[in-house]
Amino acid sequence: MNDDMLYEDRMSDADALMWNIEKDPALRSTITAVFTFDRAIDRDILTHRFERLSRVIPRLRQRVRSNPLSAAPPRWETDPYFDLGFHLWWVKAPGRATMRDLLSIAEPVAMSGFDRARPLWRAVVVEGLPGKKSALIMKVHHAITDGVGGMRLQLELLDMEPDAPEREMPPEPTIHVMSQPERFADALDHQTRHQLGLARRLANGVLGSAASALTDPIGTLAAGSELASSVGRVLRPASHPMSPLMVGRSLSSRFDTITVPLDGAKAAAKVAGGKLNDAFVGGVARGLYKYHLAHGIDCDELRMAIPINVRTAELENVAGNAFVPARLELPIDAEDPLDSMRQVHSMVDGARMEPANDLVEPVASILNRLPTTAVTALFGSMVKAVDFTTSNVPGAPFPVYLGGAKMEAQFPFGPLAGAALNITLLSYQNDLNIGIASDPAAVPDPDVLVRSLQAGFDEILAVAAKK
């Protein structure tokens, strides 16, 4: 699967920006997934599988190396001290080994920062679950991949059959630690090629704009005005969250889960003339409205962050991230669930069509040249005013296995990165597994939140049941 994947030697400007702003620990970008399996998995098989995975996916053996004397983005470089034992752990399930107990292990794993001198991932195998079952907690830095790319990574970890033979073990990657002169030369070469590419794009844009200005001056002026307006909308500052309730922020995170039937959610979205994401976000909006009502607060709008997938045909086989972060002031108080879904559909479509989405890399390139403290403060003020984040990742529609054990469920937990909540959906067979990451300072009563969200999804599902 990864034979045709392109792994660049350097981070993109957008990924480098995400990496650099982690000077503020509240802005860490960590993706965590909790897999549950119907049986225990042999330790030798798991060790072999992760050893192979670290050879097939170069990022899992690479560390990030920055050069403070260069404006070039950080390099990905094979770690000469790679130690699988540092990244792969085994633990026994605590307490009565319930899902709550399992999540209590995942929470500190997700909250802890990565060792920046090593590859940016960790896997914890949890044994001793009821019925001799097991679980896997896997954590990766967002700079390695987005959700869609993460599903590709899993194709190398998981099998499509319970008795699938072990795949061939590739050779270990070549190790070359650059000397300082090599780093300078490599950074200079990268910057030269980067600036030439930028100059070509700008020249084409200027020439194209000049030609358009001659043939359609009014249209050219309008397009330029719309682009400026789009940039203003995307980068607009926000001083505080819109929720009068979920205002506290900390460095802690609480995990909870909900499972919703995929066919029911799709049917509800179809009634509204929309897609699965409309049903998902519509359910979240209705649930958060109920959560505020449970505290005697009638809140009509919340600020939502949502990743807009920009993975084009050109980026299909390029490792890394391909999304644009959008922020929307989303109504949550619609009386009819159909209206909730239609509002989501309209607003997300509008965010997807923003002209400024094409400027993410150039803007990130400029921001990376500014003092890190200033950029961190800028983004911190923007994202800490976000009430909640949603993300929707398509998973396997068929059963998958690991070392002969069948995966029963997989729950995703995205980074809070300054928000009160991150609610992420990952489909598996006919289930929508929803991972809820909440900041305890903003949500001190997670049980009330989960009940409210479940009620919101029930209202969405009831739309299809009435038809």
CSV table of C-alpha atoms in Angstrom, one decimal:
chain,number,residue,atom,x,y,z
A,1,MET,CA,0.0,0.0,0.0
A,2,ASN,CA,2.8,2.4,0.9
A,3,ASP,CA,5.0,1.6,-2.2
A,4,ASP,CA,3.3,4.6,-4.0
A,5,MET,CA,3.2,6.9,-1.0
A,6,LEU,CA,5.4,10.0,-1.2
A,7,TYR,CA,7.1,10.9,2.1
A,8,GLU,CA,8.7,14.4,1.8
A,9,ASP,CA,11.9,15.0,3.7
A,10,ARG,CA,10.5,18.2,5.2
A,11,MET,CA,7.3,19.2,6.8
A,12,SER,CA,4.9,21.3,4.8
A,13,ASP,CA,4.6,24.9,6.0
A,14,ALA,CA,1.2,24.2,7.5
A,15,ASP,CA,2.5,21.2,9.4
A,16,ALA,CA,5.5,23.2,10.6
A,17,LEU,CA,3.2,25.9,11.9
A,18,MET,CA,1.2,23.3,13.8
A,19,TRP,CA,4.5,21.9,15.2
A,20,ASN,CA,5.9,25.3,16.2
A,21,ILE,CA,2.9,26.7,18.1
A,22,GLU,CA,3.2,23.8,20.5
A,23,LYS,CA,5.4,26.0,22.6
A,24,ASP,CA,2.1,26.5,24.3
A,25,PRO,CA,1.2,23.0,25.6
A,26,ALA,CA,-2.5,23.8,25.3
A,27,LEU,CA,-2.0,23.8,21.5
A,28,ARG,CA,-0.6,20.3,21.2
A,29,SER,CA,-1.9,18.3,18.2
A,30,THR,CA,-2.2,14.7,19.2
A,31,ILE,CA,-4.5,12.1,17.7
A,32,THR,CA,-5.4,9.1,19.9
A,33,ALA,CA,-7.4,6.0,18.9
A,34,VAL,CA,-8.7,3.2,21.2
A,35,PHE,CA,-9.2,-0.2,19.5
A,36,THR,CA,-11.0,-3.0,21.3
A,37,PHE,CA,-10.5,-6.7,20.2
A,38,ASP,CA,-12.4,-9.9,20.9
A,39,ARG,CA,-9.4,-11.7,22.4
A,40,ALA,CA,-5.9,-11.3,23.6
A,41,ILE,CA,-3.2,-10.9,20.9
A,42,ASP,CA,0.1,-12.7,21.1
A,43,ARG,CA,2.9,-10.4,22.2
A,44,ASP,CA,5.4,-11.7,19.7
A,45,ILE,CA,2.9,-11.2,16.9
A,46,LEU,CA,2.3,-7.6,18.0
A,47,THR,CA,5.9,-6.9,18.3
A,48,HIS,CA,6.6,-8.2,14.9
A,49,ARG,CA,3.7,-6.3,13.5
A,50,PHE,CA,4.8,-2.9,14.9
A,51,GLU,CA,8.4,-3.6,13.9
A,52,ARG,CA,7.2,-4.1,10.3
A,53,LEU,CA,4.9,-1.0,10.6
A,54,SER,CA,7.9,1.1,11.6
A,55,ARG,CA,9.8,0.0,8.5
A,56,VAL,CA,6.9,0.4,6.1
A,57,ILE,CA,5.8,3.8,7.3
A,58,PRO,CA,8.9,6.0,7.4
A,59,ARG,CA,7.4,8.6,9.7
A,60,LEU,CA,7.3,6.0,12.5
A,61,ARG,CA,11.1,5.8,12.6
A,62,GLN,CA,11.8,9.5,12.0
A,63,ARG,CA,12.4,12.3,14.4
A,64,VAL,CA,11.9,16.0,13.7
A,65,ARG,CA,15.1,18.1,13.3
A,66,SER,CA,14.9,21.8,13.2
A,67,ASN,CA,17.6,24.3,12.2
A,68,PRO,CA,17.3,27.5,14.3
A,69,LEU,CA,19.5,29.4,11.8
A,70,SER,CA,17.3,28.5,8.8
A,71,ALA,CA,13.8,29.6,7.8
A,72,ALA,CA,13.2,26.2,6.1
A,73,PRO,CA,10.6,23.9,7.8
A,74,PRO,CA,11.9,21.1,10.0
A,75,ARG,CA,13.3,17.9,8.5
A,76,TRP,CA,12.1,14.4,9.0
A,77,GLU,CA,15.2,12.3,9.7
A,78,THR,CA,15.5,8.6,10.6
A,79,ASP,CA,16.2,8.2,14.3
A,80,PRO,CA,19.6,6.5,14.7
A,81,TYR,CA,18.6,5.5,18.2
A,82,PHE,CA,15.2,4.1,17.4
A,83,ASP,CA,14.0,1.7,20.1
A,84,LEU,CA,10.6,-0.1,19.5
A,85,GLY,CA,10.4,-0.8,23.3
A,86,PHE,CA,10.1,2.9,24.0
A,87,HIS,CA,7.1,3.2,21.8
A,88,LEU,CA,5.3,-0.1,22.4
A,89,TRP,CA,4.1,-0.9,25.9
A,90,TRP,CA,1.9,-3.5,27.6
A,91,VAL,CA,-0.2,-2.8,30.7
A,92,LYS,CA,-2.9,-4.7,32.7
A,93,ALA,CA,-6.4,-3.2,32.7
A,94,PRO,CA,-7.2,-1.5,36.0
A,95,GLY,CA,-10.2,-1.8,38.3
A,96,ARG,CA,-13.0,-3.9,36.9
A,97,ALA,CA,-11.6,-3.3,33.3
A,98,THR,CA,-14.7,-1.5,32.1
A,99,MET,CA,-14.7,0.9,29.2
A,100,ARG,CA,-14.3,3.7,31.7
A,101,ASP,CA,-11.3,2.0,33.2
A,102,LEU,CA,-9.8,1.6,29.7
A,103,LEU,CA,-10.4,5.3,28.9
A,104,SER,CA,-8.7,6.2,32.2
A,105,ILE,CA,-5.5,4.7,30.7
A,106,ALA,CA,-5.9,6.5,27.4
A,107,GLU,CA,-6.4,9.9,28.9
A,108,PRO,CA,-2.9,10.4,30.4
A,109,VAL,CA,-1.4,8.8,27.4
A,110,ALA,CA,-3.0,11.4,25.2
A,111,MET,CA,-2.3,14.3,27.5
A,112,SER,CA,1.4,13.7,27.9
A,113,GLY,CA,3.7,15.5,25.5
A,114,PHE,CA,6.0,13.7,23.0
A,115,ASP,CA,9.7,13.3,23.5
A,116,ARG,CA,10.8,15.6,20.6
A,117,ALA,CA,14.1,13.8,20.2
A,118,ARG,CA,12.2,10.6,19.2
A,119,PRO,CA,9.6,9.5,16.6
A,120,LEU,CA,6.2,11.0,17.4
A,121,TRP,CA,4.0,8.0,18.3
A,122,ARG,CA,3.2,5.5,21.1
A,123,ALA,CA,1.1,2.3,21.3
A,124,VAL,CA,-0.1,0.8,24.6
A,125,VAL,CA,-1.6,-2.7,24.6
A,126,VAL,CA,-4.1,-3.3,27.4
A,127,GLU,CA,-4.6,-6.9,28.5
A,128,GLY,CA,-6.9,-8.5,31.0
A,129,LEU,CA,-10.2,-7.1,29.8
A,130,PRO,CA,-13.4,-9.1,30.6
A,131,GLY,CA,-13.8,-12.2,28.5
A,132,LYS,CA,-10.1,-12.4,27.8
A,133,LYS,CA,-10.4,-9.4,25.5
A,134,SER,CA,-7.8,-6.8,24.8
A,135,ALA,CA,-7.4,-3.2,23.6
A,136,LEU,CA,-4.8,-1.0,21.9
A,137,ILE,CA,-4.3,2.7,22.5
A,138,MET,CA,-2.4,4.3,19.7
A,139,LYS,CA,-1.3,7.9,19.8
A,140,VAL,CA,0.4,9.9,16.9
A,141,HIS,CA,1.3,13.5,16.4
A,142,HIS,CA,-0.9,15.3,13.9
A,143,ALA,CA,2.2,16.4,12.0
A,144,ILE,CA,2.5,12.7,10.9
A,145,THR,CA,-0.9,12.5,9.4
A,146,ASP,CA,-4.5,13.6,9.3
A,147,GLY,CA,-7.5,11.4,10.0
A,148,VAL,CA,-7.7,10.2,6.4
A,149,GLY,CA,-4.0,9.4,6.2
A,150,GLY,CA,-4.4,7.6,9.5
A,151,MET,CA,-6.8,5.2,8.0
A,152,ARG,CA,-4.1,4.3,5.4
A,153,LEU,CA,-1.6,3.7,8.1
A,154,GLN,CA,-4.1,1.3,9.7
A,155,LEU,CA,-4.2,-0.7,6.5
A,156,GLU,CA,-0.6,-1.7,7.2
A,157,LEU,CA,-1.4,-2.6,10.8
A,158,LEU,CA,-4.7,-4.5,10.5
A,159,ASP,CA,-5.8,-7.5,8.4
A,160,MET,CA,-8.9,-8.1,6.3
A,161,GLU,CA,-9.0,-11.8,7.3
A,162,PRO,CA,-8.6,-13.5,10.7
A,163,ASP,CA,-6.0,-15.9,9.3
A,164,ALA,CA,-4.1,-13.6,7.1
A,165,PRO,CA,-0.4,-14.6,6.7
A,166,GLU,CA,2.3,-12.3,8.0
A,167,ARG,CA,3.4,-9.8,5.4
A,168,GLU,CA,7.1,-9.6,4.3
A,169,MET,CA,9.4,-7.7,6.7
A,170,PRO,CA,11.2,-4.9,4.8
A,171,PRO,CA,14.8,-4.0,5.5
A,172,GLU,CA,15.6,-1.4,8.1
A,173,PRO,CA,15.8,2.1,6.7
A,174,THR,CA,19.1,3.7,5.9
A,175,ILE,CA,20.4,6.0,8.6
A,176,HIS,CA,22.2,9.2,7.8
A,177,VAL,CA,22.5,12.0,10.4
A,178,MET,CA,23.4,15.2,8.6
A,179,SER,CA,26.4,17.3,9.7
A,180,GLN,CA,25.8,21.0,10.3
A,181,PRO,CA,27.2,22.0,6.9
A,182,GLU,CA,25.0,19.5,5.2
A,183,ARG,CA,22.0,20.9,7.1
A,184,PHE,CA,22.8,24.4,5.9
A,185,ALA,CA,23.2,23.3,2.3
A,186,ASP,CA,20.0,21.2,2.4
A,187,ALA,CA,18.0,24.0,3.9
A,188,LEU,CA,19.4,26.5,1.4
A,189,ASP,CA,18.5,24.2,-1.5
A,190,HIS,CA,15.0,23.7,-0.1
A,191,GLN,CA,14.4,27.4,0.3
A,192,THR,CA,15.7,28.2,-3.2
A,193,ARG,CA,13.3,25.6,-4.7
A,194,HIS,CA,10.5,26.8,-2.5
A,195,GLN,CA,11.0,30.5,-3.4
A,196,LEU,CA,11.2,29.7,-7.2
A,197,GLY,CA,8.0,27.7,-6.9
A,198,LEU,CA,6.3,30.6,-5.1
A,199,ALA,CA,7.6,33.1,-7.6
A,200,ARG,CA,6.2,31.0,-10.5
A,201,ARG,CA,2.8,30.8,-8.8
A,202,LEU,CA,2.8,34.5,-8.2
A,203,ALA,CA,4.0,35.3,-11.7
A,204,ASN,CA,1.2,33.2,-13.2
A,205,GLY,CA,-1.2,34.8,-10.8
A,206,VAL,CA,0.0,38.3,-11.7
A,207,LEU,CA,-0.1,37.6,-15.5
A,208,GLY,CA,-3.4,35.9,-15.2
A,209,SER,CA,-4.8,38.8,-13.2
A,210,ALA,CA,-3.4,41.4,-15.6
A,211,ALA,CA,-5.0,39.6,-18.6
A,212,SER,CA,-8.3,39.3,-16.7
A,213,ALA,CA,-8.1,43.0,-15.8
A,214,LEU,CA,-7.9,43.9,-19.4
A,215,THR,CA,-10.8,41.8,-20.5
A,216,ASP,CA,-12.9,41.9,-17.3
A,217,PRO,CA,-11.8,44.7,-15.0
A,218,ILE,CA,-15.0,44.7,-12.9
A,219,GLY,CA,-14.8,40.9,-12.5
A,220,THR,CA,-11.1,41.0,-11.5
A,221,LEU,CA,-11.8,43.7,-8.9
A,222,ALA,CA,-14.7,41.7,-7.5
A,223,ALA,CA,-12.6,38.5,-7.3
A,224,GLY,CA,-9.8,40.4,-5.5
A,225,SER,CA,-12.3,41.9,-3.1
A,226,GLU,CA,-13.8,38.5,-2.4
A,227,LEU,CA,-10.4,36.9,-1.7
A,228,ALA,CA,-9.6,39.7,0.8
A,229,SER,CA,-13.0,39.2,2.5
A,230,SER,CA,-12.4,35.5,2.6
A,231,VAL,CA,-9.0,35.9,4.3
A,232,GLY,CA,-10.6,38.2,6.8
A,233,ARG,CA,-13.3,35.7,7.6
A,234,VAL,CA,-10.8,32.8,8.0
A,235,LEU,CA,-8.3,34.7,10.1
A,236,ARG,CA,-10.8,36.9,12.1
A,237,PRO,CA,-9.8,37.2,15.7
A,238,ALA,CA,-12.1,36.1,18.5
A,239,SER,CA,-11.5,37.1,22.1
A,240,HIS,CA,-13.6,34.5,24.0
A,241,PRO,CA,-15.8,31.4,23.5
A,242,MET,CA,-19.4,32.0,22.6
A,243,SER,CA,-20.7,29.6,25.3
A,244,PRO,CA,-21.4,31.3,28.6
A,245,LEU,CA,-21.0,27.9,30.3
A,246,MET,CA,-18.0,26.1,28.8
A,247,VAL,CA,-15.4,28.9,29.5
A,248,GLY,CA,-12.7,27.2,31.6
A,249,ARG,CA,-9.6,25.8,30.1
A,250,SER,CA,-6.8,23.5,31.4
A,251,LEU,CA,-4.2,21.0,30.2
A,252,SER,CA,-6.4,18.0,31.1
A,253,SER,CA,-8.7,15.9,29.0
A,254,ARG,CA,-11.6,13.5,29.8
A,255,PHE,CA,-12.6,10.8,27.3
A,256,ASP,CA,-16.1,9.4,26.7
A,257,THR,CA,-17.8,7.5,23.9
A,258,ILE,CA,-21.1,7.1,22.1
A,259,THR,CA,-22.1,4.7,19.4
A,260,VAL,CA,-24.8,5.5,16.8
A,261,PRO,CA,-26.0,3.2,14.0
A,262,LEU,CA,-24.6,4.2,10.6
A,263,ASP,CA,-27.6,3.2,8.5
A,264,GLY,CA,-29.9,5.3,10.8
A,265,ALA,CA,-27.7,8.4,10.6
A,266,LYS,CA,-27.4,8.1,6.8
A,267,ALA,CA,-31.2,7.7,6.5
A,268,ALA,CA,-31.8,10.8,8.6
A,269,ALA,CA,-29.3,12.8,6.5
A,270,LYS,CA,-31.0,11.6,3.3
A,271,VAL,CA,-34.4,12.9,4.6
A,272,ALA,CA,-32.8,16.3,5.1
A,273,GLY,CA,-31.2,16.2,1.6
A,274,GLY,CA,-27.7,16.1,3.0
A,275,LYS,CA,-24.8,13.8,3.9
A,276,LEU,CA,-23.7,11.8,6.9
A,277,ASN,CA,-21.7,14.7,8.3
A,278,ASP,CA,-24.8,16.8,8.5
A,279,ALA,CA,-26.5,14.2,10.7
A,280,PHE,CA,-23.4,13.9,12.9
A,281,VAL,CA,-22.8,17.6,13.4
A,282,GLY,CA,-26.5,18.2,13.7
A,283,GLY,CA,-26.7,15.7,16.5
A,284,VAL,CA,-23.8,17.4,18.2
A,285,ALA,CA,-25.4,20.8,17.9
A,286,ARG,CA,-28.7,19.6,19.4
A,287,GLY,CA,-26.9,17.8,22.2
A,288,LEU,CA,-24.9,20.9,23.2
A,289,TYR,CA,-28.1,22.9,23.2
A,290,LYS,CA,-29.6,20.4,25.6
A,291,TYR,CA,-26.4,20.5,27.7
A,292,HIS,CA,-26.8,24.2,28.1
A,293,LEU,CA,-30.5,24.0,28.9
A,294,ALA,CA,-29.6,21.4,31.6
A,295,HIS,CA,-27.7,24.3,33.3
A,296,GLY,CA,-30.5,26.8,32.8
A,297,ILE,CA,-28.8,28.5,29.8
A,298,ASP,CA,-30.6,29.2,26.5
A,299,CYS,CA,-27.6,29.5,24.1
A,300,ASP,CA,-28.4,30.0,20.4
A,301,GLU,CA,-24.9,29.7,18.8
A,302,LEU,CA,-21.5,28.2,19.5
A,303,ARG,CA,-18.2,28.5,17.6
A,304,MET,CA,-17.3,25.3,16.0
A,305,ALA,CA,-13.9,24.4,14.4
A,306,ILE,CA,-14.0,21.8,11.6
A,307,PRO,CA,-11.3,20.4,9.3
A,308,ILE,CA,-12.1,20.9,5.6
A,309,ASN,CA,-10.5,18.1,3.6
A,310,VAL,CA,-8.5,19.5,0.7
A,311,ARG,CA,-6.9,16.2,-0.4
A,312,THR,CA,-6.9,16.6,-4.2
A,313,ALA,CA,-5.8,14.0,-6.8
A,314,GLU,CA,-2.3,15.5,-6.6
A,315,LEU,CA,-2.2,15.0,-2.8
A,316,GLU,CA,-3.8,11.6,-2.8
A,317,ASN,CA,-0.5,9.8,-2.4
A,318,VAL,CA,1.4,12.4,-0.4
A,319,ALA,CA,1.9,11.6,3.3
A,320,GLY,CA,0.9,14.2,5.9
A,321,ASN,CA,-2.0,16.5,6.3
A,322,ALA,CA,-4.4,17.9,3.7
A,323,PHE,CA,-7.0,19.9,5.6
A,324,VAL,CA,-7.9,23.5,6.2
A,325,PRO,CA,-9.2,24.4,9.7
A,326,ALA,CA,-12.5,26.4,9.5
A,327,ARG,CA,-14.4,28.2,12.2
A,328,LEU,CA,-18.1,28.6,12.1
A,329,GLU,CA,-20.7,30.3,14.3
A,330,LEU,CA,-23.1,27.4,14.3
A,331,PRO,CA,-26.8,27.8,15.4
A,332,ILE,CA,-27.7,25.1,18.0
A,333,ASP,CA,-31.2,26.0,18.9
A,334,ALA,CA,-33.2,24.9,15.8
A,335,GLU,CA,-36.6,23.5,16.8
A,336,ASP,CA,-36.6,20.9,14.1
A,337,PRO,CA,-33.8,18.3,13.6
A,338,LEU,CA,-34.2,18.7,9.8
A,339,ASP,CA,-33.3,22.4,10.2
A,340,SER,CA,-30.3,21.5,12.3
A,341,MET,CA,-28.9,19.3,9.5
A,342,ARG,CA,-29.7,21.8,6.8
A,343,GLN,CA,-28.0,24.6,8.6
A,344,VAL,CA,-24.9,22.4,9.1
A,345,HIS,CA,-24.9,21.5,5.4
A,346,SER,CA,-25.1,25.1,4.2
A,347,MET,CA,-22.5,26.4,6.6
A,348,VAL,CA,-19.9,23.7,6.0
A,349,ASP,CA,-20.4,24.0,2.3
A,350,GLY,CA,-19.7,27.7,2.6
A,351,ALA,CA,-16.5,27.0,4.5
A,352,ARG,CA,-15.4,24.5,2.0
A,353,MET,CA,-15.8,27.0,-0.8
A,354,GLU,CA,-13.8,29.8,0.9
A,355,PRO,CA,-11.2,31.3,-1.6
A,356,ALA,CA,-8.8,31.7,1.2
A,357,ASN,CA,-8.5,27.9,1.6
A,358,ASP,CA,-6.0,28.0,-1.3
A,359,LEU,CA,-3.7,30.4,0.7
A,360,VAL,CA,-3.1,28.1,3.7
A,361,GLU,CA,0.5,27.1,2.7
A,362,PRO,CA,1.7,30.6,1.6
A,363,VAL,CA,0.2,32.2,4.8
A,364,ALA,CA,1.8,29.4,6.9
A,365,SER,CA,5.1,30.1,5.2
A,366,ILE,CA,5.0,33.8,6.2
A,367,LEU,CA,3.9,33.0,9.7
A,368,ASN,CA,6.7,30.6,10.2
A,369,ARG,CA,9.1,33.4,9.7
A,370,LEU,CA,7.7,35.5,12.5
A,371,PRO,CA,8.8,35.1,16.1
A,372,THR,CA,7.4,31.9,17.5
A,373,THR,CA,6.1,33.6,20.6
A,374,ALA,CA,4.0,36.0,18.6
A,375,VAL,CA,2.6,33.4,16.3
A,376,THR,CA,1.8,31.1,19.3
A,377,ALA,CA,0.0,34.0,21.0
A,378,LEU,CA,-2.0,34.8,17.8
A,379,PHE,CA,-3.2,31.2,17.3
A,380,GLY,CA,-3.7,30.7,21.0
A,381,SER,CA,-6.2,33.6,21.1
A,382,MET,CA,-8.0,32.2,18.0
A,383,VAL,CA,-8.4,28.6,19.0
A,384,LYS,CA,-9.0,29.1,22.7
A,385,ALA,CA,-12.2,31.0,21.6
A,386,VAL,CA,-13.5,27.8,19.9
A,387,ASP,CA,-16.3,26.1,21.8
A,388,PHE,CA,-16.0,22.7,20.2
A,389,THR,CA,-14.4,20.9,17.3
A,390,THR,CA,-15.9,18.2,15.2
A,391,SER,CA,-14.3,15.8,12.7
A,392,ASN,CA,-15.7,12.9,10.6
A,393,VAL,CA,-13.4,10.1,9.4
A,394,PRO,CA,-14.6,7.2,7.3
A,395,GLY,CA,-13.4,3.8,8.5
A,396,ALA,CA,-13.6,0.2,7.3
A,397,PRO,CA,-17.1,-0.9,6.2
A,398,PHE,CA,-16.1,-4.6,6.8
A,399,PRO,CA,-14.6,-6.4,9.8
A,400,VAL,CA,-10.8,-6.1,10.3
A,401,TYR,CA,-8.4,-8.1,12.5
A,402,LEU,CA,-5.0,-7.9,14.2
A,403,GLY,CA,-3.1,-11.1,14.9
A,404,GLY,CA,-6.2,-13.2,14.5
A,405,ALA,CA,-8.3,-11.0,16.9
A,406,LYS,CA,-11.3,-9.3,15.5
A,407,MET,CA,-11.6,-5.6,16.1
A,408,GLU,CA,-14.9,-4.9,17.8
A,409,ALA,CA,-14.7,-1.1,17.9
A,410,GLN,CA,-12.4,1.8,17.4
A,411,PHE,CA,-12.9,5.2,19.0
A,412,PRO,CA,-11.1,8.3,17.9
A,413,PHE,CA,-10.1,11.2,20.1
A,414,GLY,CA,-8.9,14.4,18.5
A,415,PRO,CA,-6.8,17.2,20.1
A,416,LEU,CA,-8.6,19.8,22.2
A,417,ALA,CA,-6.0,22.4,21.1
A,418,GLY,CA,-7.7,25.1,23.2
A,419,ALA,CA,-11.3,24.2,22.6
A,420,ALA,CA,-13.7,22.9,25.4
A,421,LEU,CA,-14.6,19.8,23.4
A,422,ASN,CA,-13.4,17.7,20.5
A,423,ILE,CA,-16.0,15.3,19.1
A,424,THR,CA,-14.8,12.9,16.4
A,425,LEU,CA,-16.6,10.3,14.5
A,426,LEU,CA,-15.1,7.1,13.0
A,427,SER,CA,-17.3,4.6,11.1
A,428,TYR,CA,-16.7,0.9,11.4
A,429,GLN,CA,-19.1,-1.6,9.7
A,430,ASN,CA,-22.6,-0.3,10.7
A,431,ASP,CA,-21.4,1.7,13.7
A,432,LEU,CA,-20.5,5.3,14.1
A,433,ASN,CA,-18.0,5.3,17.0
A,434,ILE,CA,-17.9,8.8,18.5
A,435,GLY,CA,-15.0,9.8,20.7
A,436,ILE,CA,-15.7,12.8,23.0
A,437,ALA,CA,-12.7,14.6,24.5
A,438,SER,CA,-13.6,17.3,27.0
A,439,ASP,CA,-11.7,19.7,29.1
A,440,PRO,CA,-12.7,19.1,32.7
A,441,ALA,CA,-12.3,22.9,33.4
A,442,ALA,CA,-15.0,23.5,30.8
A,443,VAL,CA,-17.2,20.4,31.3
A,444,PRO,CA,-17.1,19.4,35.0
A,445,ASP,CA,-20.1,17.0,34.6
A,446,PRO,CA,-19.2,14.8,31.6
A,447,ASP,CA,-22.1,12.3,32.4
A,448,VAL,CA,-24.6,15.2,31.8
A,449,LEU,CA,-22.8,16.0,28.5
A,450,VAL,CA,-22.9,12.5,27.3
A,451,ARG,CA,-26.6,12.1,28.1
A,452,SER,CA,-27.3,15.4,26.3
A,453,LEU,CA,-25.3,14.4,23.2
A,454,GLN,CA,-27.1,11.0,23.1
A,455,ALA,CA,-30.4,12.7,23.3
A,456,GLY,CA,-29.4,15.0,20.4
A,457,PHE,CA,-28.4,12.0,18.2
A,458,ASP,CA,-31.7,10.3,19.2
A,459,GLU,CA,-33.6,13.2,17.8
A,460,ILE,CA,-31.6,13.1,14.5
A,461,LEU,CA,-32.2,9.3,14.2
A,462,ALA,CA,-35.9,9.8,14.9
A,463,VAL,CA,-36.2,11.8,11.7
A,464,ALA,CA,-35.7,8.7,9.6
A,465,ALA,CA,-37.9,6.6,11.8
A,466,LYS,CA,-40.8,8.8,11.2
A,467,LYS,CA,-40.6,8.3,7.4
